[in-house]
Coordinates of C-alpha atoms in Angstrom, one line a residue:
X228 CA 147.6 124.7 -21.6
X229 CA 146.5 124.7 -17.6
X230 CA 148.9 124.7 -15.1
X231 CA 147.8 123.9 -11.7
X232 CA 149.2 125.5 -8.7
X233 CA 151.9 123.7 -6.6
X234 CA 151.7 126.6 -3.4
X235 CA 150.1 127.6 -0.8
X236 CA 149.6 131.6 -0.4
X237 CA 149.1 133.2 3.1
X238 CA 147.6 136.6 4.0
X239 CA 147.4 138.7 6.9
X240 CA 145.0 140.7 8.5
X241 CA 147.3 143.0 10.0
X242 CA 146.5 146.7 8.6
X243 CA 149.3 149.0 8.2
X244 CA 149.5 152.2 11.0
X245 CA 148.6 154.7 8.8
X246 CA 147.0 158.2 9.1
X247 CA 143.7 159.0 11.0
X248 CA 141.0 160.3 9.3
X249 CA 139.7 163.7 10.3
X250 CA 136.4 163.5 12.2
X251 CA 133.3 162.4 10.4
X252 CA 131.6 165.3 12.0
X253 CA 134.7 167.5 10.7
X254 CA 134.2 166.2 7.0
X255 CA 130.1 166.9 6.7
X256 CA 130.3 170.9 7.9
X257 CA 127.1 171.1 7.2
X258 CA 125.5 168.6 9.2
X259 CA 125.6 169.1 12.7
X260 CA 124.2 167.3 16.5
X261 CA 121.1 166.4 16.9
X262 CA 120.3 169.2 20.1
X263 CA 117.6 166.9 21.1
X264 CA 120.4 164.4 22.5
X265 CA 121.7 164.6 26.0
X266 CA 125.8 164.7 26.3
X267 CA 127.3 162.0 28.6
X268 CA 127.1 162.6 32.2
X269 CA 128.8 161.1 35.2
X270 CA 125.0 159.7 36.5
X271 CA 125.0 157.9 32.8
X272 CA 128.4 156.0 33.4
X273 CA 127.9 155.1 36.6
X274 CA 123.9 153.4 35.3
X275 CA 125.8 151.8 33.0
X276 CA 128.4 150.8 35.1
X277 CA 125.7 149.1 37.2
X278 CA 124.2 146.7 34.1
X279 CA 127.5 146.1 32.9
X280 CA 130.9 144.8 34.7
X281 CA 133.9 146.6 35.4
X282 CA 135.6 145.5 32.1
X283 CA 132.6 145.9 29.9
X284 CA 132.6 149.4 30.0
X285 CA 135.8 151.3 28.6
X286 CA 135.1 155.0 29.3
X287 CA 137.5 157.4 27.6
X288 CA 138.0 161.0 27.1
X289 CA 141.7 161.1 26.1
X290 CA 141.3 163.7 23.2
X291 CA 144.3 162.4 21.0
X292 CA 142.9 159.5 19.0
X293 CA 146.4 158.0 19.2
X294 CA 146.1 157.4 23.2
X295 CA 142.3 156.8 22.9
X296 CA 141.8 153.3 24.1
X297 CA 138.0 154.1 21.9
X298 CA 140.3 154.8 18.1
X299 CA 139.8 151.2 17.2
X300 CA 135.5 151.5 17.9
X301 CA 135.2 155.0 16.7
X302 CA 137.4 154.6 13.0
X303 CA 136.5 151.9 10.6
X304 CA 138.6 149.5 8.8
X305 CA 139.1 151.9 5.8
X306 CA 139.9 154.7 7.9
X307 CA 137.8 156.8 6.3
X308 CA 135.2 157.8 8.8
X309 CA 135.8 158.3 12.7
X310 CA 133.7 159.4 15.6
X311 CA 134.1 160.5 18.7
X312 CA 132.6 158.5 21.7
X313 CA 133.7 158.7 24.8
X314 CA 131.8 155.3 26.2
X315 CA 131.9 152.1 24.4
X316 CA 129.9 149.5 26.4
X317 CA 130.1 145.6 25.4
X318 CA 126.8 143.5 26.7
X319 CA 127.1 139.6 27.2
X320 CA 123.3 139.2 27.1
X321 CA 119.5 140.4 25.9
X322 CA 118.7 141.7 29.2
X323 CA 121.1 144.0 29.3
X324 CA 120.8 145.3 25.9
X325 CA 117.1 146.0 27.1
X326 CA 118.2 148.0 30.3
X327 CA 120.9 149.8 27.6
X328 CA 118.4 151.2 25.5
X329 CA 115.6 151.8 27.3
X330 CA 117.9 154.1 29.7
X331 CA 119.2 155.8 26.6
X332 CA 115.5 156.1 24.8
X333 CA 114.5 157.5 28.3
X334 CA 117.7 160.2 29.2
X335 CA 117.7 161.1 25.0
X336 CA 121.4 159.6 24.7
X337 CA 121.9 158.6 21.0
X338 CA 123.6 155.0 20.4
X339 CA 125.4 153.3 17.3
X340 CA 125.4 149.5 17.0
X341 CA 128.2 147.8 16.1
X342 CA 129.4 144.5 15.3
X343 CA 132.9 143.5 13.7
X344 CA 133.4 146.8 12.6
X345 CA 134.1 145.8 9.2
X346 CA 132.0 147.9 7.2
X347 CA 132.9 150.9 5.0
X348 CA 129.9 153.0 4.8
X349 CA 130.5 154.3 8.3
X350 CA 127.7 152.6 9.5
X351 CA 129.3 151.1 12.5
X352 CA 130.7 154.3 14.2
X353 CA 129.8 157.0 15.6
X354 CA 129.0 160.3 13.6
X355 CA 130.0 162.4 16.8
X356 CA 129.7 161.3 20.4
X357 CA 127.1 158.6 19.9
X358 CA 127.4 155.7 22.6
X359 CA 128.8 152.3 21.3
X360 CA 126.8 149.0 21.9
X361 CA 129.8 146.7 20.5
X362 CA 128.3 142.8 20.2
X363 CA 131.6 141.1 20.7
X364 CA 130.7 139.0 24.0
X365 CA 127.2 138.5 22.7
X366 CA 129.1 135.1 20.8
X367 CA 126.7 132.2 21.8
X368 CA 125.7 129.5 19.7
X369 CA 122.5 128.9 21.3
X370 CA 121.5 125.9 19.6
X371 CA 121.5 123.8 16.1
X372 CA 118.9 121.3 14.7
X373 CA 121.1 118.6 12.4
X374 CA 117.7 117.6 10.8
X375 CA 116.7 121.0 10.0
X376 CA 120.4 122.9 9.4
X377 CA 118.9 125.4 11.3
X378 CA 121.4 127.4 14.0
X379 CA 120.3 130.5 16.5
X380 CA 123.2 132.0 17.2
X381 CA 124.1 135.4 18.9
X382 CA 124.2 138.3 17.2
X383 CA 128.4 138.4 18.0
X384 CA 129.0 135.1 16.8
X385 CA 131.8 135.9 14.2
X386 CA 130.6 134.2 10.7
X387 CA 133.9 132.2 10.7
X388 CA 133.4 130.6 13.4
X389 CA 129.8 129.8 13.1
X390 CA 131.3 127.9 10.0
X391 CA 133.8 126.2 11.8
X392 CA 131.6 124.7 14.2
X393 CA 129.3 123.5 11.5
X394 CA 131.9 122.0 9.0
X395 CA 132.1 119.0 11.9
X396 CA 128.1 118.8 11.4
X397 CA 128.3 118.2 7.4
X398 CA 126.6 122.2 6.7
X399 CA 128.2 125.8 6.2
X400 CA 127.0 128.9 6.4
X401 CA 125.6 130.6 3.2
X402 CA 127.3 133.6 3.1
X403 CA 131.3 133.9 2.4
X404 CA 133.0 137.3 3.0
X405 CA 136.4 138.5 2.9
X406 CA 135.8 139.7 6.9
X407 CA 135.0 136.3 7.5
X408 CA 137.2 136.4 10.4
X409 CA 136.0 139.1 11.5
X410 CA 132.4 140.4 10.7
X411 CA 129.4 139.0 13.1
X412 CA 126.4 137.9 12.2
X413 CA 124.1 140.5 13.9
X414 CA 126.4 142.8 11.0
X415 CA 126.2 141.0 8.5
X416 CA 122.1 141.1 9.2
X417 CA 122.1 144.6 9.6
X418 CA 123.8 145.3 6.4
X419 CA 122.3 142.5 4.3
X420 CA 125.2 141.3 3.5
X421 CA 125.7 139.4 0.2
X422 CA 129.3 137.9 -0.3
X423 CA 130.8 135.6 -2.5
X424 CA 128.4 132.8 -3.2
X425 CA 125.2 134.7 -3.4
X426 CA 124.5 133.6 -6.5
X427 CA 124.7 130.0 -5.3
X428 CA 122.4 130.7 -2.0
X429 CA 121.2 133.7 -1.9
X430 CA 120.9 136.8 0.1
X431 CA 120.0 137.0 3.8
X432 CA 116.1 138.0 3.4
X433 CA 115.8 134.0 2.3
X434 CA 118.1 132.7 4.6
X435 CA 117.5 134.3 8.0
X436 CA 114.7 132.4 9.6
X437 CA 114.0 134.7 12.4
X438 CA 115.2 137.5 14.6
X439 CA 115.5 138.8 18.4
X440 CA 115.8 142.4 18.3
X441 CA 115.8 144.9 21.2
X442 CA 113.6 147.9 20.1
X443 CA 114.5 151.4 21.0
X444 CA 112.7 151.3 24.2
X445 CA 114.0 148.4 25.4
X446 CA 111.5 145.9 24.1
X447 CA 112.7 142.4 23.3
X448 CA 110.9 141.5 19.9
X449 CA 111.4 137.5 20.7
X450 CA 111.0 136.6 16.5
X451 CA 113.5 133.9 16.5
X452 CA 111.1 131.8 14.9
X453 CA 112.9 128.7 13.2
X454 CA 110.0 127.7 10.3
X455 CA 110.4 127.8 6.7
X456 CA 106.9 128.7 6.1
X457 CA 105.3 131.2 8.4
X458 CA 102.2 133.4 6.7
X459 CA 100.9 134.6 10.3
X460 CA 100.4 138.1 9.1
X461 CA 103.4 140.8 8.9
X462 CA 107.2 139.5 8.4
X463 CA 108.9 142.2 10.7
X464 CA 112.2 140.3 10.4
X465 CA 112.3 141.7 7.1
X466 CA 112.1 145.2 8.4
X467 CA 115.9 144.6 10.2
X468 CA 117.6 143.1 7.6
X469 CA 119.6 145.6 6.0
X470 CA 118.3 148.4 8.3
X471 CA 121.9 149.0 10.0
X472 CA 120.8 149.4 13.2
X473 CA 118.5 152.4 12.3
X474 CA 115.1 150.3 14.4
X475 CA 116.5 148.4 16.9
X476 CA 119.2 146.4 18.1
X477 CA 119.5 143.0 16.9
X478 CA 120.5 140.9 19.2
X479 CA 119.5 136.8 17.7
X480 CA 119.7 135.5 14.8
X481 CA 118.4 132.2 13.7
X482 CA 119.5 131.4 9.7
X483 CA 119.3 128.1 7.8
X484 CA 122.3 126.6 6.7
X485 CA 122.9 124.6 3.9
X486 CA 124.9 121.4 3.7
X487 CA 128.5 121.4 3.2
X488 CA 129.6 120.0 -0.3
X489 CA 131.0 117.2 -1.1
X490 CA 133.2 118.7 -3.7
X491 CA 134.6 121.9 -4.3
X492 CA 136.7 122.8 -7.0
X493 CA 138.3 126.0 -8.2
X494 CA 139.8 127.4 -11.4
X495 CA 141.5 130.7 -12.2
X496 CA 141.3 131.9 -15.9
X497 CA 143.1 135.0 -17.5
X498 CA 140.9 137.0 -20.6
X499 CA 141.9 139.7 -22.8
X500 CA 138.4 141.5 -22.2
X501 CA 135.7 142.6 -20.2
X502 CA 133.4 140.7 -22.9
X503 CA 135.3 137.7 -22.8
X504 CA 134.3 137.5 -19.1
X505 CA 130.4 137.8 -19.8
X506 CA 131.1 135.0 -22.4
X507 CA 132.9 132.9 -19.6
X508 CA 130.1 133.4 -18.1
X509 CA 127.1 132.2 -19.6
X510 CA 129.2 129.2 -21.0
X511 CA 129.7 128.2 -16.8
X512 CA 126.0 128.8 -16.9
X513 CA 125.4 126.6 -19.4
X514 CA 127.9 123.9 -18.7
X515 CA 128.2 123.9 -14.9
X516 CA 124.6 125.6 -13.4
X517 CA 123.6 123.3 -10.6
X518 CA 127.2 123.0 -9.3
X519 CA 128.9 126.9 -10.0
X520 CA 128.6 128.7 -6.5
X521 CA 131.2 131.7 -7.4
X522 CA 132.0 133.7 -10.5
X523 CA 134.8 136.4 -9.7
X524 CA 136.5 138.5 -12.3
X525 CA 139.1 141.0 -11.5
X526 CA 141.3 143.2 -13.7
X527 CA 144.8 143.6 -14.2
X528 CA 145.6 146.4 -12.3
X529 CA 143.6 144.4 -9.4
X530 CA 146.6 141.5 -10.1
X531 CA 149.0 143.6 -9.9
X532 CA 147.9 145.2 -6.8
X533 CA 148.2 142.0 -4.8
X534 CA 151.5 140.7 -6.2
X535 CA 153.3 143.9 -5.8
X536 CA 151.4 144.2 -1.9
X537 CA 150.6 140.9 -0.7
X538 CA 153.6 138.4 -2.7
X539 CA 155.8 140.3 -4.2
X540 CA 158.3 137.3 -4.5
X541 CA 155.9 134.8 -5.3
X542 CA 155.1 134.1 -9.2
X543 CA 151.7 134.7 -10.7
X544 CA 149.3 132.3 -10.3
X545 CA 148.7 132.5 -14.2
X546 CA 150.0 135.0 -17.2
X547 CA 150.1 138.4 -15.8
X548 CA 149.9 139.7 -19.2
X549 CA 145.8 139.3 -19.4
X550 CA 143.6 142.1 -19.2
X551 CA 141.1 140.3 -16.8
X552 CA 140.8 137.1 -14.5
X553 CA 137.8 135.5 -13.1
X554 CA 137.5 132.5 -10.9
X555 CA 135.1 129.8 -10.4
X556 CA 133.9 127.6 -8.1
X557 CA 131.6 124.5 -7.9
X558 CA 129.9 123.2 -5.2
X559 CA 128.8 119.4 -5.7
X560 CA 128.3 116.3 -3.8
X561 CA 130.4 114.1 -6.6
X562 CA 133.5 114.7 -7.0
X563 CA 134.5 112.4 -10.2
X564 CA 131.1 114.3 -12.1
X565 CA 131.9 118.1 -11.1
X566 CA 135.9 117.7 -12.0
X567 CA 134.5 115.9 -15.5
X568 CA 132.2 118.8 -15.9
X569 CA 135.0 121.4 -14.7
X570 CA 137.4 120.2 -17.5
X571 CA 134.6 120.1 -20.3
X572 CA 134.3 123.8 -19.5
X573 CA 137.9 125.0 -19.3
X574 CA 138.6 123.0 -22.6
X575 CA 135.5 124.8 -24.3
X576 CA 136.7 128.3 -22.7
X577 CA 140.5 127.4 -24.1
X578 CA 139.2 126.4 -27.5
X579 CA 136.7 128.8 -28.0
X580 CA 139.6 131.2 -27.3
X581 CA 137.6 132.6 -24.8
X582 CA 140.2 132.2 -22.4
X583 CA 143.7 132.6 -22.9
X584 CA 145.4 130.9 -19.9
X585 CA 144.1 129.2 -16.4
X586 CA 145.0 127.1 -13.3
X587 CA 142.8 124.4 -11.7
X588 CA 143.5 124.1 -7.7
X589 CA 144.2 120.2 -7.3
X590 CA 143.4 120.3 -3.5
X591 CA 141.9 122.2 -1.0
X592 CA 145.4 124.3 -0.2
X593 CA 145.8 125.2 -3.5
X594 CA 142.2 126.4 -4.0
X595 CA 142.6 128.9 -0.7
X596 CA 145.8 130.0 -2.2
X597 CA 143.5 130.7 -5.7
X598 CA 140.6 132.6 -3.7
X599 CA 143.4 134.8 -1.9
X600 CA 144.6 136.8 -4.9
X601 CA 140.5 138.1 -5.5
X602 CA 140.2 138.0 -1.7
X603 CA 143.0 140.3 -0.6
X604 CA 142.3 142.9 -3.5
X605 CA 140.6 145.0 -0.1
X606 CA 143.3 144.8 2.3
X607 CA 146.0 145.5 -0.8
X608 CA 144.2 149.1 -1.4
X609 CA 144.2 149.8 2.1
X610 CA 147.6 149.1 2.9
X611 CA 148.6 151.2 -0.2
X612 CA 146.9 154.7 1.0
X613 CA 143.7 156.3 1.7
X614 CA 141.3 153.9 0.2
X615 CA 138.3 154.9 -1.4
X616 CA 135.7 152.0 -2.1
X617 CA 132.7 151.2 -4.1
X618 CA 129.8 148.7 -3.8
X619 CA 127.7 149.7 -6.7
X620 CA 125.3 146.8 -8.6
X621 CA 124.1 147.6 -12.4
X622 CA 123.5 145.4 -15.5
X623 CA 126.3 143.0 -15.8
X624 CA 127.4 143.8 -19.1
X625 CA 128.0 147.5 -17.5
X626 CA 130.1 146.6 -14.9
X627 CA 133.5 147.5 -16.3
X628 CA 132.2 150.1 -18.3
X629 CA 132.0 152.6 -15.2
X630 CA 135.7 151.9 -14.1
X631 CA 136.7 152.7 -18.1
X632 CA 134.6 155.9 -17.5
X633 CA 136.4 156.8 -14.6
X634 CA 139.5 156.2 -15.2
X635 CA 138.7 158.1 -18.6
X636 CA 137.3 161.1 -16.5
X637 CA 139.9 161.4 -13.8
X638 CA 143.0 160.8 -16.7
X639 CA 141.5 163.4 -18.3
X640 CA 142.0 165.8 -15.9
X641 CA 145.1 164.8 -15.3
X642 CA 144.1 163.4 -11.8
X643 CA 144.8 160.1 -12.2
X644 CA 148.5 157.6 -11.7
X645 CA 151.0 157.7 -9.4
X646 CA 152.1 160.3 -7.7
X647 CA 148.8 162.1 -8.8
X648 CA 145.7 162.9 -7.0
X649 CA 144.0 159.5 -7.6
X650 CA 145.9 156.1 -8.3
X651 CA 145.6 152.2 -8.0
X652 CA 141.8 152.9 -9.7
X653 CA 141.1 149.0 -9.9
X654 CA 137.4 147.1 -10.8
X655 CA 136.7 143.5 -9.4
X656 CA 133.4 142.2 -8.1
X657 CA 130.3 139.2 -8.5
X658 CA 129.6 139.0 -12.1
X659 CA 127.1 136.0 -10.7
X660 CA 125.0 138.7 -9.2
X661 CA 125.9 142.0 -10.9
X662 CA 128.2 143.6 -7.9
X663 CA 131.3 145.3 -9.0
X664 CA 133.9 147.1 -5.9
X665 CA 135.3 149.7 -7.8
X666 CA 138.5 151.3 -5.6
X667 CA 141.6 153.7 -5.8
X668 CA 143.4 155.2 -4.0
X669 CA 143.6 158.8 -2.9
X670 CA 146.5 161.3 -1.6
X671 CA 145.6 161.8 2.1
X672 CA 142.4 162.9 3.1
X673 CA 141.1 165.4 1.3
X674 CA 137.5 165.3 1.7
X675 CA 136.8 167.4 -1.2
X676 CA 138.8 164.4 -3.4
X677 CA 136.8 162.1 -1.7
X678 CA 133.7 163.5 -1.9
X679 CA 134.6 164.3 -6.1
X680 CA 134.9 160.3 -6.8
X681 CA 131.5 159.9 -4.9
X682 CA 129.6 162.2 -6.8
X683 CA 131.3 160.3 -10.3
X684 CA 130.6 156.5 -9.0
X685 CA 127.1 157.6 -7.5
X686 CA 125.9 159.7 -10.1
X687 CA 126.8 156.7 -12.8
X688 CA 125.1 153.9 -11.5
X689 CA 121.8 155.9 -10.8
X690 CA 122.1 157.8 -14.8
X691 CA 122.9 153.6 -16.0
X692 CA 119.8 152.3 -13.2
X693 CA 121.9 150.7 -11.0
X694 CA 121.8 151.1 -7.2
X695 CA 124.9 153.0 -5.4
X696 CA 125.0 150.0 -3.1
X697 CA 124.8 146.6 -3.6
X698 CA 125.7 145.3 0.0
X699 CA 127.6 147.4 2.0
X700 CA 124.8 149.6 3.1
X701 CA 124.1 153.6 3.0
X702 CA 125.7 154.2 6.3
X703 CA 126.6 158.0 6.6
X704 CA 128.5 157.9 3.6
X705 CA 125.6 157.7 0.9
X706 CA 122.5 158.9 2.8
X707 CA 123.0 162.1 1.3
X708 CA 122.5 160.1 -2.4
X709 CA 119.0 158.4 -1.0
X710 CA 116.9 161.4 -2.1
X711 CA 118.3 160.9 -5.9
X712 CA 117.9 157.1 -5.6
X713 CA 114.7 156.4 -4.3
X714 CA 111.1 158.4 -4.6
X715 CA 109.3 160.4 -2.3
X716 CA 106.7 158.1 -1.6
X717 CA 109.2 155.5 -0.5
X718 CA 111.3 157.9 1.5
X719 CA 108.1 158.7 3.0
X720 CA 107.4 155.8 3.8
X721 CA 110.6 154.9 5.4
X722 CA 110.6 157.5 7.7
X723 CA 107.5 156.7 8.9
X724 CA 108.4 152.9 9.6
X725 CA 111.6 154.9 11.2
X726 CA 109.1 157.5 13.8
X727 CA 107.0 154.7 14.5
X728 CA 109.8 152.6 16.0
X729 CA 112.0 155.1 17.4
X730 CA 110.2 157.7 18.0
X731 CA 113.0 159.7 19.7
X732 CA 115.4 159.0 17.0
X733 CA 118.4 157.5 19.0
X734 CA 119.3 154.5 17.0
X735 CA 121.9 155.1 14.6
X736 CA 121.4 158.7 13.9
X737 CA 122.2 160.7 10.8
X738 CA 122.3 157.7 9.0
X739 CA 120.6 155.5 5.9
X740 CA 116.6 158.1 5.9
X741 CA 117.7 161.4 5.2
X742 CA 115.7 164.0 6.8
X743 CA 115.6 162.5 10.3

């Protein structure tokens, strides 16, 4: 029988203090600077200091990264990869991105973008002493058409709040992350970021309308074009979405919105098997199709995680005992029809014995309360240890089947549990778009442990066809995989489109093309 949910679950954002990683540049001996870039001088600082005001620039060379007013720009949220810039400079508008790069292009003074520094490829910081263009005061809504549910926003507009000041409006954005709160657009852009209802709206190469970006050399590509239907010749838009910052700077984004539903409903149900979840699956595919916007499935381990992390004196949502969970969500604009269609499914799932146990969220507290045991899987890892994390996309049916492998390979070895090497080793993802995270966590920071689970993950999604990342991008943690993942001819090519817009090679370096 259902029970439905009676609470209403909090989370925090608040990361533990924990351990620095060692240098990025420290890790990867054998890659070293670039000696075609200047270092920072005092002439640099005081240009910048010139385009920017006082408190826009935060200039420090405190070596400790514990005093470092820079730690929180130069480490990501995993704490996994760290830089070391000295100059982190925060632009309120185009113009002075413009004068920003074109100085830098000009003195040969290499420059990472960076947005809500919420990615974990280590895209977003610096490999060494690359300057820092943080977007965060770039957070304009510009404008948005209620006819069209089209917004142009800047690129710092955090994707939370671009929601919230749409929900008044009747739309929503159509992308739903974890780092909601958090992540900006312009990153999200970058990254091609996919999310939670991708499978409901798609990814951002439909959705993004148009872009402003600030080339290399300080040209301001005004593509902030707000038609559906544009064939007048090349789509460059295309070209920075999912580029991270490797061509330009983006610095506009105008993305169509869709409208907010009606009625949403959630539902939490536990299985005993990975191919119980495919079969829970196709029958929401078959039962619920226009409505379903989300299909998460998690494992046990995963539950366990959060409980023991996040509540460890609240109950489970549903029988802890299951091997796996998935939730659902519908999207409708009637609510009497999707709840009638939402209890024909879960009654077919329960007497199919497909399912073995569920909760349906009777308002909109308890469905937040539902989405924060899947959504807080992340920050549970993280505050347990060194987190390693995976963002691989295969056939569904092989989703689960590379965590059995590695867990398999690394108990083998006698690596894996607590108090070993490697531990928490948990799978969770989209099964609506084939995206599985695959995490654990790891003793320190041993780069060679690190750089073992790497070479297992990566090297099983390319032998099985997948693609070693489904949205979190290549960063600097996977461009050394690219040349096993994609051909010559279209690394070739990609380098080219890379030399013909920055020439000089100071966006982003070290990262995504190989052999730049």
């Amino acid at each position: 029988m259902f029970r439905v949910l009676s609470r209403r679950l909090h989370t925090s954002r608040a990361l533990l203090n924990k351990p620095l990683s060692p240098l990025t540049s420290e890790k990867l001996g054998n890659l070293k600077r670039a000696d075609k870039f200047k270092k920072l001088e005092q002439k640099d600082i005081d240009y910048f200091r010139s385009v920017l005001s006082a408190n826009n620039v935060i200039h420090d060379t405190e070596a400790d990264p514990r005093q470092s007013s820079l730690t929180p720009y130069n480490a990501d949220f995993f704490k996994l990869h760290r830089g070391a810039s000295s100059l982190c400079l925060f632009p309120t508008d185009t113009k002075q991105v413009s004068e920003i790069l074109k100085y830098c292009n000009k003195e040969m003074l290499a420059v990472v973008p960076q947005g809500g520094n919420t990615g974990v490829s280590g895209g977003a910081n610096p490999v060494f002493d690359e300057i820092i263009v943080n977007m965060s005061k770039m957070n304009k809504i510009r404008r948005f058409d209620d006819l069209s549910g089209i917004a142009v926003v800047d690129a710092g507009v955090v994707l939370e709040a671009l929601d919230n000041y749409l929900e008044p409006q009747g739309y929503t954005v159509p992308l739903d992350l974890g780092a909601k709160g958090t992540c900006q657009l312009g990153g999200n852009v970058s990254t091609n970021a996919g999310g939670l209802r991708l499978m409901r709206f798609g990814n951002l190469h439909g959705n993004v309308l148009g872009l402003e970006v600030v080339l290399p050399d300080g040209t301001i590509l005004d593509n902030l074009s707000t038609l559906r239907k544009d064939n007048t010749g090349y789509d460059l838009k295309q070209l920075f979405i999912g580029a991270e910052g490797t061509l330009g700077l983006i610095t506009g984004v105008s993305i169509l919105t869709p409208r907010r539903p009606n009625s949403v409903n959630v539902a939490m149900i536990a299985v005993d098997s990975f191919e119980a979840i495919q079969k829970a699956f196709v029958m929401a595919k078959e039962d619920l199709s226009e409505i379903l916007s989300a299909f998460e499935f998690w494992d046990r381990e995963s539950m366990e995680l959060v409980k023991r992390v996040q509540y460890p004196d609240s109950p489970y949502p549903i029988a802890a005992t299951s091997k796996f969970y998935a939730l659902l969500e519908t999207q409708g604009s009637r609510h009497e029809h999707d709840q009638e269609k939402l209890d024909a499914y879960l009654s077919r799932v329960m007497e199919e014995d497909v399912a073995q146990d569920g909760a349906i969220a009777q308002d909109a507290k308890q469905a937040h309360a539902l989405w924060q045991w899947r959504e807080t899987i992340p920050e549970s890892i993280v505050k347990s240890g060194t987190a390693m994390t995976y963002d691989v996309s295969m056939d569904v049916s092989l989703l689960y089947k590379m965590v059995e492998d590695a867990k398999k390979h690394y108990t083998d070895r006698g690596l894996l549990g607590d108090g070993n090497m490697y531990y928490n080793l948990i799978g969770f993802g989209h099964v609506g778009d084939g995206n599985l995270h695959i995490m654990a966590n790891i003793q320190g920071h041993d780069y060679k442990v690190q750089k073992d689970m790497d070479r297992f993950v990566y090297d099983w999604a390319i032998k099985h066809n997948g693609s070693i990342t489904a949205e979190h991008g290549i960063g600097i943690a996977k461009v050394g995989y690219m040349k096993e993942c994609k051909s010559e001819a279209q690394l070739r090519l990609m380098r080219s489109i890379k030399n013909a817009l920055d020439p000089h090679g100071i966006m982003n370096p070290y990262k995504v093309v190989p052999d730049i």
